[in-house]
mmCIF file of C-alpha atoms in Angstrom:
data_model
loop_
_atom_site.group_PDB
_atom_site.id
_atom_site.type_symbol
_atom_site.label_atom_id
_atom_site.label_comp_id
_atom_site.label_asym_id
_atom_site.label_seq_id
_atom_site.Cartn_x
_atom_site.Cartn_y
_atom_site.Cartn_z
ATOM 1 C CA MET T 1302 68.990 40.338 19.361
ATOM 2 C CA PHE T 1303 65.570 39.917 17.837
ATOM 3 C CA ILE T 1304 63.623 37.936 20.686
ATOM 4 C CA LYS T 1305 63.873 38.946 24.618
ATOM 5 C CA LYS T 1306 64.145 35.644 26.492
ATOM 6 C CA GLU T 1307 61.054 36.711 28.627
ATOM 7 C CA ASP T 1308 59.075 37.417 25.507
ATOM 8 C CA LEU T 1309 59.314 33.517 23.682
ATOM 9 C CA ILE T 1310 56.289 32.262 22.607
ATOM 10 C CA ILE T 1311 57.098 29.236 25.259
ATOM 11 C CA GLN T 1312 57.209 31.268 27.988
ATOM 12 C CA ARG T 1313 53.430 31.285 27.936
ATOM 13 C CA PRO T 1314 51.747 28.726 29.977
ATOM 14 C CA ASN T 1315 50.869 25.416 27.540
ATOM 15 C CA PRO T 1316 47.135 25.499 26.650
ATOM 16 C CA SER T 1317 46.941 21.875 26.272
ATOM 17 C CA LEU T 1318 44.449 22.194 23.599
ATOM 18 C CA ASN T 1319 44.649 18.181 22.663
ATOM 19 C CA VAL T 1320 43.976 18.596 18.960
ATOM 20 C CA ASN T 1321 44.800 15.157 18.432
ATOM 21 C CA LYS T 1322 47.519 12.752 19.733
ATOM 22 C CA ARG T 1323 50.677 15.579 18.400
ATOM 23 C CA GLN T 1324 49.871 16.815 21.974
ATOM 24 C CA VAL T 1325 52.427 14.199 23.886
ATOM 25 C CA GLU T 1326 55.322 15.323 21.876
ATOM 26 C CA TYR T 1327 54.145 18.918 21.880
ATOM 27 C CA ASP T 1328 54.301 18.397 25.917
ATOM 28 C CA ARG T 1329 57.844 16.314 25.993
ATOM 29 C CA ARG T 1330 59.387 18.883 23.930
ATOM 30 C CA TYR T 1331 57.686 21.894 25.917
ATOM 31 C CA ILE T 1332 59.391 20.570 29.178
ATOM 32 C CA GLN T 1333 62.527 20.036 28.077
ATOM 33 C CA TYR T 1334 63.049 23.075 25.925
ATOM 34 C CA ARG T 1335 61.646 25.090 29.312
ATOM 35 C CA LYS T 1336 64.422 23.219 30.988
ATOM 36 C CA ASP T 1337 67.317 24.777 29.222
ATOM 37 C CA LEU T 1338 65.435 28.013 28.001
ATOM 38 C CA ASP T 1339 68.842 29.708 27.257
ATOM 39 C CA ARG T 1340 69.977 27.165 24.747
ATOM 40 C CA PHE T 1341 66.275 27.471 22.975
ATOM 41 C CA HIS T 1342 66.255 30.901 22.847
ATOM 42 C CA VAL T 1343 69.766 30.933 21.297
ATOM 43 C CA GLU T 1344 68.670 28.774 18.544
ATOM 44 C CA ILE T 1345 66.203 30.745 17.853
ATOM 45 C CA GLU T 1346 67.927 33.950 17.354
ATOM 46 C CA MET T 1347 70.247 31.975 15.172
ATOM 47 C CA ILE T 1348 67.732 31.147 12.618
ATOM 48 C CA MET T 1349 66.446 34.747 12.848
ATOM 49 C CA ARG T 1350 69.686 36.347 12.461
ATOM 50 C CA LEU T 1351 70.786 33.894 9.545
ATOM 51 C CA LEU T 1352 68.052 34.415 7.452
ATOM 52 C CA GLU T 1353 67.822 37.890 8.242
ATOM 53 C CA VAL T 1354 64.363 37.807 9.416
ATOM 54 C CA ARG T 1355 62.151 41.118 9.136
ATOM 55 C CA LYS T 1356 58.100 42.000 10.172
ATOM 56 C CA GLY T 1357 56.401 41.140 6.887
ATOM 57 C CA GLN T 1358 58.126 39.281 5.134
ATOM 58 C CA ARG T 1359 56.955 35.607 4.194
ATOM 59 C CA ILE T 1360 58.479 32.556 5.633
ATOM 60 C CA ILE T 1361 58.023 28.945 4.748
ATOM 61 C CA ASN T 1362 59.080 26.083 7.431
ATOM 62 C CA ILE T 1363 59.455 23.042 5.779
ATOM 63 C CA GLY T 1364 58.717 19.860 7.965
ATOM 64 C CA GLY T 1365 57.592 22.390 10.916
ATOM 65 C CA GLY T 1366 56.573 19.141 13.316
ATOM 66 C CA VAL T 1367 54.857 20.596 16.447
ATOM 67 C CA GLY T 1368 55.694 24.107 15.771
ATOM 68 C CA PHE T 1369 58.201 25.713 18.476
ATOM 69 C CA THR T 1370 60.424 27.658 15.998
ATOM 70 C CA LEU T 1371 57.423 28.431 13.824
ATOM 71 C CA TYR T 1372 55.375 30.133 16.938
ATOM 72 C CA GLU T 1373 58.145 32.162 17.656
ATOM 73 C CA VAL T 1374 59.439 33.462 13.999
ATOM 74 C CA ALA T 1375 55.716 34.082 13.535
ATOM 75 C CA GLY T 1376 55.857 35.923 17.147
ATOM 76 C CA PHE T 1377 58.202 38.376 15.596
ATOM 77 C CA GLY T 1378 55.473 39.686 12.621
ATOM 78 C CA THR T 1379 55.890 37.832 10.215
ATOM 79 C CA GLU T 1380 53.580 35.554 7.918
ATOM 80 C CA CYS T 1381 54.422 32.044 8.285
ATOM 81 C CA PHE T 1382 53.781 29.105 6.248
ATOM 82 C CA ASN T 1383 54.409 25.192 7.575
ATOM 83 C CA VAL T 1384 54.167 22.153 5.357
ATOM 84 C CA ASP T 1385 54.554 18.697 7.057
ATOM 85 C CA ILE T 1386 53.885 15.409 5.151
ATOM 86 C CA CYS T 1387 53.167 13.866 8.929
ATOM 87 C CA PRO T 1388 49.261 13.476 9.329
ATOM 88 C CA GLY T 1389 48.401 14.994 12.522
ATOM 89 C CA ASP T 1390 51.212 17.569 12.862
ATOM 90 C CA PRO T 1391 49.233 20.846 10.563
ATOM 91 C CA LYS T 1392 46.096 20.452 12.234
ATOM 92 C CA PHE T 1393 47.836 20.618 15.097
ATOM 93 C CA VAL T 1394 50.246 23.512 14.887
ATOM 94 C CA HIS T 1395 46.937 25.552 12.765
ATOM 95 C CA GLU T 1396 44.804 25.066 16.325
ATOM 96 C CA MET T 1397 48.140 26.255 18.338
ATOM 97 C CA ALA T 1398 48.483 29.401 16.252
ATOM 98 C CA LYS T 1399 44.641 30.272 15.826
ATOM 99 C CA HIS T 1400 45.215 30.102 20.142
ATOM 100 C CA TYR T 1401 48.111 32.310 20.249
ATOM 101 C CA GLY T 1402 47.225 34.522 17.525
ATOM 102 C CA LEU T 1403 49.984 34.264 15.181
ATOM 103 C CA ASP T 1404 49.663 34.424 11.233
ATOM 104 C CA ILE T 1405 50.793 31.113 10.654
ATOM 105 C CA LYS T 1406 49.131 28.988 7.214
ATOM 106 C CA SER T 1407 49.750 25.025 7.776
ATOM 107 C CA MET T 1408 49.239 22.747 5.265
ATOM 108 C CA GLN T 1409 49.870 18.931 4.629
ATOM 109 C CA GLY T 1410 52.198 18.611 1.979
ATOM 110 C CA ASP T 1411 55.242 16.895 0.767
ATOM 111 C CA SER T 1412 58.673 18.932 0.361
ATOM 112 C CA CYS T 1413 59.432 17.582 -3.501
ATOM 113 C CA ALA T 1414 55.878 19.061 -4.446
ATOM 114 C CA LEU T 1415 55.202 22.159 -2.734
ATOM 115 C CA PRO T 1416 52.081 23.485 -3.319
ATOM 116 C CA PHE T 1417 52.954 27.526 -4.372
ATOM 117 C CA GLY T 1418 53.809 29.285 -7.212
ATOM 118 C CA ASP T 1419 57.164 30.365 -7.648
ATOM 119 C CA GLU T 1420 59.318 32.802 -5.917
ATOM 120 C CA THR T 1421 56.448 32.863 -3.092
ATOM 121 C CA PHE T 1422 58.623 33.194 0.090
ATOM 122 C CA ASP T 1423 61.481 35.644 1.460
ATOM 123 C CA SER T 1424 62.821 32.621 3.586
ATOM 124 C CA ILE T 1425 62.442 28.785 3.637
ATOM 125 C CA TYR T 1426 64.406 27.086 6.489
ATOM 126 C CA SER T 1427 63.852 23.443 7.626
ATOM 127 C CA LYS T 1428 65.004 21.337 10.534
ATOM 128 C CA ASP T 1429 66.171 17.839 11.418
ATOM 129 C CA VAL T 1430 63.965 17.269 8.067
ATOM 130 C CA PHE T 1431 66.344 16.941 5.090
ATOM 131 C CA GLU T 1432 67.751 13.517 6.160
ATOM 132 C CA HIS T 1433 64.201 12.434 5.641
ATOM 133 C CA ILE T 1434 63.469 13.864 2.219
ATOM 134 C CA TRP T 1435 63.059 10.813 -0.135
ATOM 135 C CA ASP T 1436 64.361 12.744 -3.000
ATOM 136 C CA PHE T 1437 67.161 15.395 -1.701
ATOM 137 C CA GLU T 1438 67.254 16.862 -5.295
ATOM 138 C CA LYS T 1439 63.572 17.180 -5.713
ATOM 139 C CA GLY T 1440 63.614 18.542 -2.770
ATOM 140 C CA MET T 1441 66.078 21.571 -2.985
ATOM 141 C CA ASN T 1442 64.545 22.314 -6.498
ATOM 142 C CA GLU T 1443 61.287 22.963 -4.740
ATOM 143 C CA GLN T 1444 62.766 24.944 -2.027
ATOM 144 C CA ILE T 1445 64.443 27.268 -5.121
ATOM 145 C CA ARG T 1446 61.613 27.453 -7.319
ATOM 146 C CA VAL T 1447 59.256 28.803 -4.101
ATOM 147 C CA LEU T 1448 62.182 31.346 -3.363
ATOM 148 C CA LYS T 1449 62.654 34.600 -4.020
ATOM 149 C CA LYS T 1450 65.491 35.985 -5.510
ATOM 150 C CA GLY T 1451 67.492 37.354 -2.646
ATOM 151 C CA GLY T 1452 65.435 35.265 -0.424
ATOM 152 C CA HIS T 1453 67.869 32.974 2.072
ATOM 153 C CA LEU T 1454 67.760 29.174 2.406
ATOM 154 C CA LEU T 1455 68.495 27.560 6.001
ATOM 155 C CA ILE T 1456 69.075 23.678 6.672
ATOM 156 C CA LEU T 1457 69.879 22.531 9.982
ATOM 157 C CA VAL T 1458 70.495 18.748 9.899
ATOM 158 C CA GLY T 1459 72.380 16.350 11.987
ATOM 159 C CA ASN T 1460 75.842 15.066 11.457
ATOM 160 C CA LEU T 1461 77.120 11.712 10.657
ATOM 161 C CA ILE T 1462 80.480 11.996 12.236
ATOM 162 C CA ASN T 1463 79.299 13.372 15.254
ATOM 163 C CA PRO T 1464 80.406 11.237 17.659
ATOM 164 C CA LYS T 1465 77.619 11.653 20.304
ATOM 165 C CA THR T 1466 75.317 11.212 17.149
ATOM 166 C CA PHE T 1467 76.833 8.000 15.629
ATOM 167 C CA TYR T 1468 76.861 6.696 18.982
ATOM 168 C CA ARG T 1469 73.352 7.314 19.421
ATOM 169 C CA MET T 1470 72.042 5.917 15.944
ATOM 170 C CA PHE T 1471 75.101 2.904 15.659
ATOM 171 C CA VAL T 1472 75.145 1.898 19.233
ATOM 172 C CA LYS T 1473 72.067 3.380 21.402
ATOM 173 C CA ARG T 1474 69.678 2.413 19.160
ATOM 174 C CA PHE T 1475 70.694 -0.456 18.451
ATOM 175 C CA ILE T 1476 70.618 -1.954 22.140
ATOM 176 C CA GLU T 1477 66.983 0.131 23.188
ATOM 177 C CA THR T 1478 65.543 -1.817 20.047
ATOM 178 C CA ARG T 1479 67.345 -5.225 20.223
ATOM 179 C CA GLY T 1480 68.690 -5.211 17.021
ATOM 180 C CA LYS T 1481 65.567 -3.935 15.531
ATOM 181 C CA ALA T 1482 66.922 -0.160 14.034
ATOM 182 C CA GLY T 1483 70.236 1.253 14.517
ATOM 183 C CA GLY T 1484 73.370 -0.516 14.083
ATOM 184 C CA LEU T 1485 74.821 -2.031 10.228
ATOM 185 C CA ARG T 1486 71.081 -1.764 9.551
ATOM 186 C CA TRP T 1487 71.011 1.471 9.417
ATOM 187 C CA LEU T 1488 73.593 2.662 8.355
ATOM 188 C CA LEU T 1489 73.875 0.208 5.554
ATOM 189 C CA THR T 1490 70.202 1.335 4.307
ATOM 190 C CA LYS T 1491 69.439 5.038 5.663
ATOM 191 C CA HIS T 1492 70.034 6.589 2.255
ATOM 192 C CA LYS T 1493 67.131 4.652 0.912
ATOM 193 C CA ALA T 1494 63.379 6.133 1.350
ATOM 194 C CA VAL T 1495 60.758 3.584 3.187
ATOM 195 C CA PHE T 1496 57.128 4.057 1.891
ATOM 196 C CA ASP T 1497 55.573 3.766 5.944
ATOM 197 C CA PHE T 1498 56.869 4.714 8.982
ATOM 198 C CA GLY T 1499 54.344 3.697 10.998
ATOM 199 C CA ILE T 1500 52.826 7.232 11.133
ATOM 200 C CA GLY T 1501 51.585 7.532 7.523
ATOM 201 C CA TRP T 1502 54.629 9.108 5.617
ATOM 202 C CA HIS T 1503 57.781 7.975 3.910
ATOM 203 C CA GLY T 1504 61.077 9.232 3.575
ATOM 204 C CA LYS T 1505 64.356 8.445 4.853
ATOM 205 C CA ASP T 1506 65.920 6.753 8.293
ATOM 206 C CA GLU T 1507 68.196 9.468 9.588
ATOM 207 C CA ASP T 1508 70.098 9.553 6.641
ATOM 208 C CA PHE T 1509 72.702 12.069 8.345
ATOM 209 C CA LYS T 1510 75.408 13.453 5.994
ATOM 210 C CA THR T 1511 78.775 15.172 6.600
ATOM 211 C CA THR T 1512 79.876 18.911 5.821
ATOM 212 C CA PHE T 1513 81.903 17.763 3.185
ATOM 213 C CA TRP T 1514 78.996 16.270 1.342
ATOM 214 C CA TRP T 1515 76.859 18.783 1.685
ATOM 215 C CA LYS T 1516 79.762 21.005 0.151
ATOM 216 C CA ARG T 1517 80.064 19.203 -2.960
ATOM 217 C CA LYS T 1518 76.488 18.680 -3.254
ATOM 218 C CA MET T 1519 75.478 22.750 -3.055
ATOM 219 C CA ARG T 1520 77.671 23.058 -5.808
ATOM 220 C CA GLN T 1521 74.864 21.146 -8.125
ATOM 221 C CA PHE T 1522 72.644 24.292 -7.404
ATOM 222 C CA PRO T 1523 73.726 27.174 -9.525
ATOM 223 C CA GLU T 1524 70.672 29.220 -8.790
ATOM 224 C CA LEU T 1525 72.291 29.619 -4.662
ATOM 225 C CA GLN T 1526 75.070 31.128 -3.612
ATOM 226 C CA THR T 1527 76.208 28.990 -0.445
ATOM 227 C CA LEU T 1528 76.963 31.311 2.345
ATOM 228 C CA LEU T 1529 78.012 28.863 5.136
ATOM 229 C CA ILE T 1530 78.265 25.351 5.902
ATOM 230 C CA THR T 1531 79.389 24.496 9.092
ATOM 231 C CA THR T 1532 78.714 23.130 12.926
ATOM 232 C CA THR T 1533 76.480 24.484 15.145
ATOM 233 C CA ARG T 1534 78.973 24.708 17.579
ATOM 234 C CA ALA T 1535 82.026 26.035 15.859
ATOM 235 C CA HIS T 1536 79.417 28.711 14.408
ATOM 236 C CA ALA T 1537 77.948 29.084 17.921
ATOM 237 C CA ARG T 1538 81.752 29.455 19.704
ATOM 238 C CA PRO T 1539 84.011 30.725 16.789
ATOM 239 C CA ASP T 1540 86.795 31.796 18.950
ATOM 240 C CA ARG T 1541 87.567 28.516 20.526
ATOM 241 C CA LEU T 1542 90.805 26.661 19.266
ATOM 242 C CA ILE T 1543 89.100 23.035 19.844
ATOM 243 C CA ASN T 1544 86.132 23.920 17.663
ATOM 244 C CA ARG T 1545 88.160 25.128 15.000
ATOM 245 C CA ILE T 1546 90.310 22.344 15.073
ATOM 246 C CA PHE T 1547 87.763 19.958 15.315
ATOM 247 C CA ARG T 1548 84.818 21.443 13.618
ATOM 248 C CA PRO T 1549 83.135 19.119 11.036
ATOM 249 C CA PHE T 1550 82.851 16.777 13.977
ATOM 250 C CA ILE T 1551 81.206 19.023 16.759
ATOM 251 C CA GLY T 1552 77.245 19.971 16.800
ATOM 252 C CA GLY T 1553 74.430 19.758 13.911
ATOM 253 C CA ILE T 1554 75.386 21.088 10.858
ATOM 254 C CA ILE T 1555 74.076 24.119 9.470
ATOM 255 C CA ILE T 1556 73.877 25.526 5.929
ATOM 256 C CA LEU T 1557 72.986 28.668 4.568
ATOM 257 C CA ALA T 1558 72.130 29.825 0.691
ATOM 258 C CA LYS T 1559 71.182 32.713 -0.632
ATOM 259 C CA LYS T 1560 69.361 32.624 -4.212
ATOM 260 C CA LYS T 1561 70.932 34.892 -6.677
ATOM 261 C CA GLU T 1562 69.605 37.720 -8.294
ATOM 262 C CA GLN T 1563 70.176 37.019 -11.645
#
């Protein structure tokens, strides 16, 4: 175990710094994660275990949002970096990290043009980000470039053929927006980059893929050794027969790779 549940940063009181408008999103997720603390703890443990996190490492989170996983990874004693294209998020994370006394450097930037030298980081991870990156190949190549040889790259993304995810995007969003989003409009255009989402960034609209797609795409990057491509529920409970049978369809997707030494 990397972090005891009682030692999680999220267990501390919400400081409500009101740095900017992103406080609303932080408050919403703070309540959500506190209600299901066991699940949040399991996710943090999974990220740190897959990345083989050790104290003193330099770790970068691509698209860290309002910073929940960043705070926990940094709280373990690592030097963390956050690059997010969304205006407001980097400033929010910077102030929260300062309040908690965490070593996090947070900046606005494009994942397809990372402002770092080659082989800078011991590990790289992202959660719910790659489905929005406007150029998949550029995004992958940039992460490979700044990753040290032997370092781990972890990607957590949505799963197109998860029935719950597909229903949420195709049906529920269509109904909630009265046809303005979701449905066939989403399904046919999700792979296209949009240059204004109304909050100052461009990317794709929940361009979820499948485990089969990821297995095929990862072969395009010979610098990486793919260690794991599976779904979250199958990874959490591999002993369950139903999880083995329906593995491609249950939960989000985990992609774990290691940069080859040579």
